[in-house]
Amino acid sequence: MTKGQDMTQAAQMPQTAEDASKDAFFARIAEVSQEMIAAHGKDFAMGTLVLAARWIASDKIGPTQAPH
């Protein structure tokens, strides 16, 4: 089976709720990334996303707290 056939079969499978949720987050990240690039350039956008990943990896970003 070729890579193209794998992709065709994957496209034919119904999307799960989890997959749809992940796709929505990717779309939001892409939109915010484009806004950051437009406002401050690629280096800022990349640095921000790398910093966010490092914070997540080191547990510096915890669960969201409700506003007071």
mmCIF file of N, CA, C and O in Angstrom:
data_model
loop_
_atom_site.group_PDB
_atom_site.id
_atom_site.type_symbol
_atom_site.label_atom_id
_atom_site.label_comp_id
_atom_site.label_asym_id
_atom_site.label_seq_id
_atom_site.Cartn_x
_atom_site.Cartn_y
_atom_site.Cartn_z
ATOM 1 N N MET A 1 0.848 -1.172 0.000
ATOM 2 C CA MET A 1 0.000 0.000 0.000
ATOM 3 C C MET A 1 0.896 1.238 0.000
ATOM 4 O O MET A 1 1.866 1.322 0.724
ATOM 5 N N THR A 2 0.562 2.232 -0.808
ATOM 6 C CA THR A 2 1.367 3.437 -0.905
ATOM 7 C C THR A 2 0.889 4.489 0.088
ATOM 8 O O THR A 2 -0.199 4.382 0.651
ATOM 9 N N LYS A 3 1.711 5.503 0.248
ATOM 10 C CA LYS A 3 1.356 6.591 1.171
ATOM 11 C C LYS A 3 0.056 7.267 0.714
ATOM 12 O O LYS A 3 -0.792 7.600 1.526
ATOM 13 N N GLY A 4 -0.106 7.465 -0.572
ATOM 14 C CA GLY A 4 -1.319 8.081 -1.104
ATOM 15 C C GLY A 4 -2.553 7.262 -0.789
ATOM 16 O O GLY A 4 -3.610 7.805 -0.463
ATOM 17 N N GLN A 5 -2.436 5.935 -0.867
ATOM 18 C CA GLN A 5 -3.564 5.067 -0.541
ATOM 19 C C GLN A 5 -3.893 5.154 0.950
ATOM 20 O O GLN A 5 -5.061 5.162 1.323
ATOM 21 N N ASP A 6 -2.852 5.221 1.803
ATOM 22 C CA ASP A 6 -3.067 5.363 3.244
ATOM 23 C C ASP A 6 -3.831 6.647 3.546
ATOM 24 O O ASP A 6 -4.759 6.661 4.345
ATOM 25 N N MET A 7 -3.443 7.742 2.884
ATOM 26 C CA MET A 7 -4.094 9.023 3.120
ATOM 27 C C MET A 7 -5.536 9.008 2.628
ATOM 28 O O MET A 7 -6.417 9.576 3.258
ATOM 29 N N THR A 8 -5.780 8.331 1.509
ATOM 30 C CA THR A 8 -7.144 8.242 0.981
ATOM 31 C C THR A 8 -8.027 7.465 1.936
ATOM 32 O O THR A 8 -9.158 7.861 2.219
ATOM 33 N N GLN A 9 -7.524 6.360 2.460
ATOM 34 C CA GLN A 9 -8.300 5.561 3.402
ATOM 35 C C GLN A 9 -8.552 6.350 4.689
ATOM 36 O O GLN A 9 -9.650 6.306 5.240
ATOM 37 N N ALA A 10 -7.565 7.089 5.161
ATOM 38 C CA ALA A 10 -7.741 7.879 6.372
ATOM 39 C C ALA A 10 -8.784 8.970 6.147
ATOM 40 O O ALA A 10 -9.574 9.277 7.036
ATOM 41 N N ALA A 11 -8.807 9.554 4.961
ATOM 42 C CA ALA A 11 -9.775 10.610 4.666
ATOM 43 C C ALA A 11 -11.195 10.057 4.603
ATOM 44 O O ALA A 11 -12.153 10.783 4.826
ATOM 45 N N GLN A 12 -11.349 8.781 4.306
ATOM 46 C CA GLN A 12 -12.667 8.174 4.191
ATOM 47 C C GLN A 12 -13.226 7.734 5.543
ATOM 48 O O GLN A 12 -14.416 7.509 5.665
ATOM 49 N N MET A 13 -12.376 7.613 6.558
ATOM 50 C CA MET A 13 -12.834 7.183 7.874
ATOM 51 C C MET A 13 -13.552 8.340 8.560
ATOM 52 O O MET A 13 -13.133 9.495 8.438
ATOM 53 N N PRO A 14 -14.636 8.061 9.285
ATOM 54 C CA PRO A 14 -15.321 9.145 9.997
ATOM 55 C C PRO A 14 -14.423 9.724 11.089
ATOM 56 O O PRO A 14 -13.648 9.009 11.717
ATOM 57 N N GLN A 15 -14.543 11.017 11.297
ATOM 58 C CA GLN A 15 -13.735 11.697 12.293
ATOM 59 C C GLN A 15 -14.384 11.543 13.671
ATOM 60 O O GLN A 15 -15.585 11.718 13.815
ATOM 61 N N THR A 16 -13.560 11.221 14.655
ATOM 62 C CA THR A 16 -14.072 11.088 16.017
ATOM 63 C C THR A 16 -14.229 12.481 16.635
ATOM 64 O O THR A 16 -13.684 13.467 16.119
ATOM 65 N N ALA A 17 -14.945 12.553 17.740
ATOM 66 C CA ALA A 17 -15.100 13.823 18.459
ATOM 67 C C ALA A 17 -13.737 14.341 18.917
ATOM 68 O O ALA A 17 -13.474 15.543 18.875
ATOM 69 N N GLU A 18 -12.874 13.423 19.329
ATOM 70 C CA GLU A 18 -11.538 13.836 19.765
ATOM 71 C C GLU A 18 -10.748 14.419 18.599
ATOM 72 O O GLU A 18 -10.080 15.447 18.745
ATOM 73 N N ASP A 19 -10.817 13.769 17.444
ATOM 74 C CA ASP A 19 -10.121 14.281 16.261
ATOM 75 C C ASP A 19 -10.633 15.666 15.874
ATOM 76 O O ASP A 19 -9.861 16.565 15.554
ATOM 77 N N ALA A 20 -11.951 15.843 15.919
ATOM 78 C CA ALA A 20 -12.548 17.139 15.587
ATOM 79 C C ALA A 20 -12.086 18.210 16.570
ATOM 80 O O ALA A 20 -11.774 19.340 16.172
ATOM 81 N N SER A 21 -12.017 17.862 17.851
ATOM 82 C CA SER A 21 -11.558 18.795 18.868
ATOM 83 C C SER A 21 -10.105 19.193 18.624
ATOM 84 O O SER A 21 -9.752 20.372 18.690
ATOM 85 N N LYS A 22 -9.261 18.210 18.335
ATOM 86 C CA LYS A 22 -7.847 18.496 18.067
ATOM 87 C C LYS A 22 -7.701 19.375 16.837
ATOM 88 O O LYS A 22 -6.901 20.322 16.836
ATOM 89 N N ASP A 23 -8.458 19.084 15.784
ATOM 90 C CA ASP A 23 -8.417 19.904 14.568
ATOM 91 C C ASP A 23 -8.813 21.344 14.871
ATOM 92 O O ASP A 23 -8.217 22.289 14.340
ATOM 93 N N ALA A 24 -9.815 21.537 15.726
ATOM 94 C CA ALA A 24 -10.249 22.888 16.094
ATOM 95 C C ALA A 24 -9.134 23.629 16.834
ATOM 96 O O ALA A 24 -8.915 24.821 16.587
ATOM 97 N N PHE A 25 -8.424 22.931 17.724
ATOM 98 C CA PHE A 25 -7.308 23.575 18.425
ATOM 99 C C PHE A 25 -6.197 23.943 17.447
ATOM 100 O O PHE A 25 -5.614 25.028 17.540
ATOM 101 N N PHE A 26 -5.868 23.055 16.509
ATOM 102 C CA PHE A 26 -4.848 23.367 15.508
ATOM 103 C C PHE A 26 -5.243 24.585 14.697
ATOM 104 O O PHE A 26 -4.408 25.453 14.401
ATOM 105 N N ALA A 27 -6.506 24.691 14.343
ATOM 106 C CA ALA A 27 -6.986 25.843 13.574
ATOM 107 C C ALA A 27 -6.830 27.125 14.392
ATOM 108 O O ALA A 27 -6.404 28.163 13.856
ATOM 109 N N ARG A 28 -7.167 27.062 15.677
ATOM 110 C CA ARG A 28 -7.028 28.244 16.538
ATOM 111 C C ARG A 28 -5.573 28.645 16.700
ATOM 112 O O ARG A 28 -5.229 29.832 16.658
ATOM 113 N N ILE A 29 -4.687 27.646 16.871
ATOM 114 C CA ILE A 29 -3.255 27.938 17.005
ATOM 115 C C ILE A 29 -2.729 28.565 15.717
ATOM 116 O O ILE A 29 -1.945 29.517 15.759
ATOM 117 N N ALA A 30 -3.165 28.051 14.573
ATOM 118 C CA ALA A 30 -2.730 28.601 13.289
ATOM 119 C C ALA A 30 -3.173 30.056 13.152
ATOM 120 O O ALA A 30 -2.397 30.918 12.718
ATOM 121 N N GLU A 31 -4.400 30.350 13.554
ATOM 122 C CA GLU A 31 -4.917 31.718 13.467
ATOM 123 C C GLU A 31 -4.135 32.666 14.368
ATOM 124 O O GLU A 31 -3.722 33.751 13.939
ATOM 125 N N VAL A 32 -3.903 32.267 15.609
ATOM 126 C CA VAL A 32 -3.146 33.098 16.544
ATOM 127 C C VAL A 32 -1.710 33.269 16.042
ATOM 128 O O VAL A 32 -1.143 34.370 16.116
ATOM 129 N N SER A 33 -1.128 32.209 15.510
ATOM 130 C CA SER A 33 0.233 32.283 14.984
ATOM 131 C C SER A 33 0.321 33.298 13.849
ATOM 132 O O SER A 33 1.263 34.107 13.784
ATOM 133 N N GLN A 34 -0.655 33.271 12.954
ATOM 134 C CA GLN A 34 -0.671 34.233 11.840
ATOM 135 C C GLN A 34 -0.794 35.666 12.359
ATOM 136 O O GLN A 34 -0.140 36.582 11.845
ATOM 137 N N GLU A 35 -1.604 35.864 13.387
ATOM 138 C CA GLU A 35 -1.752 37.195 13.971
ATOM 139 C C GLU A 35 -0.440 37.662 14.598
ATOM 140 O O GLU A 35 -0.049 38.828 14.448
ATOM 141 N N MET A 36 0.260 36.749 15.303
ATOM 142 C CA MET A 36 1.535 37.112 15.930
ATOM 143 C C MET A 36 2.573 37.456 14.867
ATOM 144 O O MET A 36 3.327 38.424 15.025
ATOM 145 N N ILE A 37 2.606 36.680 13.788
ATOM 146 C CA ILE A 37 3.552 36.953 12.708
ATOM 147 C C ILE A 37 3.266 38.315 12.092
ATOM 148 O O ILE A 37 4.190 39.110 11.857
ATOM 149 N N ALA A 38 2.003 38.598 11.833
ATOM 150 C CA ALA A 38 1.635 39.883 11.228
ATOM 151 C C ALA A 38 2.004 41.054 12.137
ATOM 152 O O ALA A 38 2.456 42.105 11.667
ATOM 153 N N ALA A 39 1.842 40.885 13.438
ATOM 154 C CA ALA A 39 2.097 41.979 14.378
ATOM 155 C C ALA A 39 3.569 42.118 14.758
ATOM 156 O O ALA A 39 4.071 43.237 14.927
ATOM 157 N N HIS A 40 4.276 40.979 14.900
ATOM 158 C CA HIS A 40 5.626 41.046 15.474
ATOM 159 C C HIS A 40 6.677 40.211 14.745
ATOM 160 O O HIS A 40 7.820 40.166 15.189
ATOM 161 N N GLY A 41 6.308 39.487 13.715
ATOM 162 C CA GLY A 41 7.268 38.716 12.934
ATOM 163 C C GLY A 41 7.348 37.247 13.329
ATOM 164 O O GLY A 41 6.847 36.823 14.372
ATOM 165 N N LYS A 42 7.996 36.495 12.432
ATOM 166 C CA LYS A 42 8.119 35.043 12.613
ATOM 167 C C LYS A 42 8.895 34.654 13.859
ATOM 168 O O LYS A 42 8.536 33.713 14.550
ATOM 169 N N ASP A 43 9.989 35.366 14.128
ATOM 170 C CA ASP A 43 10.820 35.004 15.289
ATOM 171 C C ASP A 43 10.032 35.096 16.577
ATOM 172 O O ASP A 43 10.136 34.232 17.451
ATOM 173 N N PHE A 44 9.227 36.151 16.712
ATOM 174 C CA PHE A 44 8.394 36.290 17.911
ATOM 175 C C PHE A 44 7.399 35.145 18.017
ATOM 176 O O PHE A 44 7.244 34.539 19.075
ATOM 177 N N ALA A 45 6.723 34.833 16.909
ATOM 178 C CA ALA A 45 5.714 33.771 16.927
ATOM 179 C C ALA A 45 6.344 32.425 17.291
ATOM 180 O O ALA A 45 5.829 31.705 18.144
ATOM 181 N N MET A 46 7.467 32.104 16.658
ATOM 182 C CA MET A 46 8.124 30.832 16.959
ATOM 183 C C MET A 46 8.614 30.782 18.398
ATOM 184 O O MET A 46 8.439 29.777 19.091
ATOM 185 N N GLY A 47 9.207 31.869 18.869
ATOM 186 C CA GLY A 47 9.695 31.911 20.238
ATOM 187 C C GLY A 47 8.573 31.748 21.252
ATOM 188 O O GLY A 47 8.726 31.048 22.249
ATOM 189 N N THR A 48 7.448 32.376 20.972
ATOM 190 C CA THR A 48 6.300 32.269 21.864
ATOM 191 C C THR A 48 5.798 30.836 21.947
ATOM 192 O O THR A 48 5.522 30.319 23.035
ATOM 193 N N LEU A 49 5.692 30.173 20.800
ATOM 194 C CA LEU A 49 5.195 28.793 20.790
ATOM 195 C C LEU A 49 6.181 27.833 21.447
ATOM 196 O O LEU A 49 5.771 26.923 22.172
ATOM 197 N N VAL A 50 7.479 28.060 21.230
ATOM 198 C CA VAL A 50 8.490 27.216 21.886
ATOM 199 C C VAL A 50 8.450 27.436 23.393
ATOM 200 O O VAL A 50 8.494 26.473 24.171
ATOM 201 N N LEU A 51 8.344 28.692 23.820
ATOM 202 C CA LEU A 51 8.268 28.988 25.249
ATOM 203 C C LEU A 51 7.032 28.340 25.867
ATOM 204 O O LEU A 51 7.106 27.750 26.953
ATOM 205 N N ALA A 52 5.905 28.402 25.181
ATOM 206 C CA ALA A 52 4.686 27.766 25.685
ATOM 207 C C ALA A 52 4.888 26.254 25.829
ATOM 208 O O ALA A 52 4.485 25.661 26.828
ATOM 209 N N ALA A 53 5.534 25.641 24.846
ATOM 210 C CA ALA A 53 5.793 24.199 24.918
ATOM 211 C C ALA A 53 6.704 23.872 26.104
ATOM 212 O O ALA A 53 6.482 22.884 26.809
ATOM 213 N N ARG A 54 7.705 24.703 26.337
ATOM 214 C CA ARG A 54 8.607 24.468 27.472
ATOM 215 C C ARG A 54 7.871 24.618 28.799
ATOM 216 O O ARG A 54 8.103 23.850 29.737
ATOM 217 N N TRP A 55 6.979 25.598 28.897
ATOM 218 C CA TRP A 55 6.195 25.770 30.123
ATOM 219 C C TRP A 55 5.305 24.566 30.371
ATOM 220 O O TRP A 55 5.185 24.090 31.481
ATOM 221 N N ILE A 56 4.680 24.078 29.310
ATOM 222 C CA ILE A 56 3.823 22.893 29.449
ATOM 223 C C ILE A 56 4.657 21.697 29.897
ATOM 224 O O ILE A 56 4.271 20.972 30.817
ATOM 225 N N ALA A 57 5.812 21.494 29.260
ATOM 226 C CA ALA A 57 6.674 20.357 29.584
ATOM 227 C C ALA A 57 7.173 20.406 31.028
ATOM 228 O O ALA A 57 7.342 19.372 31.668
ATOM 229 N N SER A 58 7.377 21.619 31.555
ATOM 230 C CA SER A 58 7.892 21.738 32.924
ATOM 231 C C SER A 58 6.789 21.987 33.948
ATOM 232 O O SER A 58 7.079 22.366 35.086
ATOM 233 N N ASP A 59 5.539 21.776 33.541
ATOM 234 C CA ASP A 59 4.373 21.928 34.430
ATOM 235 C C ASP A 59 4.224 23.330 35.014
ATOM 236 O O ASP A 59 3.686 23.510 36.098
ATOM 237 N N LYS A 60 4.707 24.347 34.291
ATOM 238 C CA LYS A 60 4.523 25.727 34.748
ATOM 239 C C LYS A 60 3.148 26.254 34.362
ATOM 240 O O LYS A 60 2.726 27.275 34.880
ATOM 241 N N ILE A 61 2.476 25.598 33.445
ATOM 242 C CA ILE A 61 1.118 25.968 33.081
ATOM 243 C C ILE A 61 0.203 24.905 33.659
ATOM 244 O O ILE A 61 0.247 23.748 33.275
ATOM 245 N N GLY A 62 -0.583 25.306 34.620
ATOM 246 C CA GLY A 62 -1.470 24.371 35.291
ATOM 247 C C GLY A 62 -2.900 24.513 34.795
ATOM 248 O O GLY A 62 -3.163 25.243 33.840
ATOM 249 N N PRO A 63 -3.816 23.852 35.452
ATOM 250 C CA PRO A 63 -5.221 23.964 35.086
ATOM 251 C C PRO A 63 -5.703 25.415 35.199
ATOM 252 O O PRO A 63 -5.242 26.158 36.063
ATOM 253 N N THR A 64 -6.597 25.785 34.324
ATOM 254 C CA THR A 64 -7.151 27.128 34.333
ATOM 255 C C THR A 64 -8.010 27.331 35.568
ATOM 256 O O THR A 64 -8.839 26.474 35.888
ATOM 257 N N GLN A 65 -7.830 28.448 36.231
ATOM 258 C CA GLN A 65 -8.633 28.756 37.401
ATOM 259 C C GLN A 65 -9.782 29.666 36.978
ATOM 260 O O GLN A 65 -9.615 30.517 36.101
ATOM 261 N N ALA A 66 -10.915 29.522 37.627
ATOM 262 C CA ALA A 66 -12.065 30.372 37.343
ATOM 263 C C ALA A 66 -11.757 31.799 37.775
ATOM 264 O O ALA A 66 -11.074 32.006 38.796
ATOM 265 N N PRO A 67 -12.207 32.798 37.012
ATOM 266 C CA PRO A 67 -11.959 34.184 37.433
ATOM 267 C C PRO A 67 -12.657 34.493 38.747
ATOM 268 O O PRO A 67 -13.701 33.929 39.059
ATOM 269 N N HIS A 68 -12.096 35.381 39.502
ATOM 270 C CA HIS A 68 -12.650 35.729 40.823
ATOM 271 C C HIS A 68 -13.746 36.730 40.709
ATOM 272 O O HIS A 68 -13.879 37.587 40.033
#
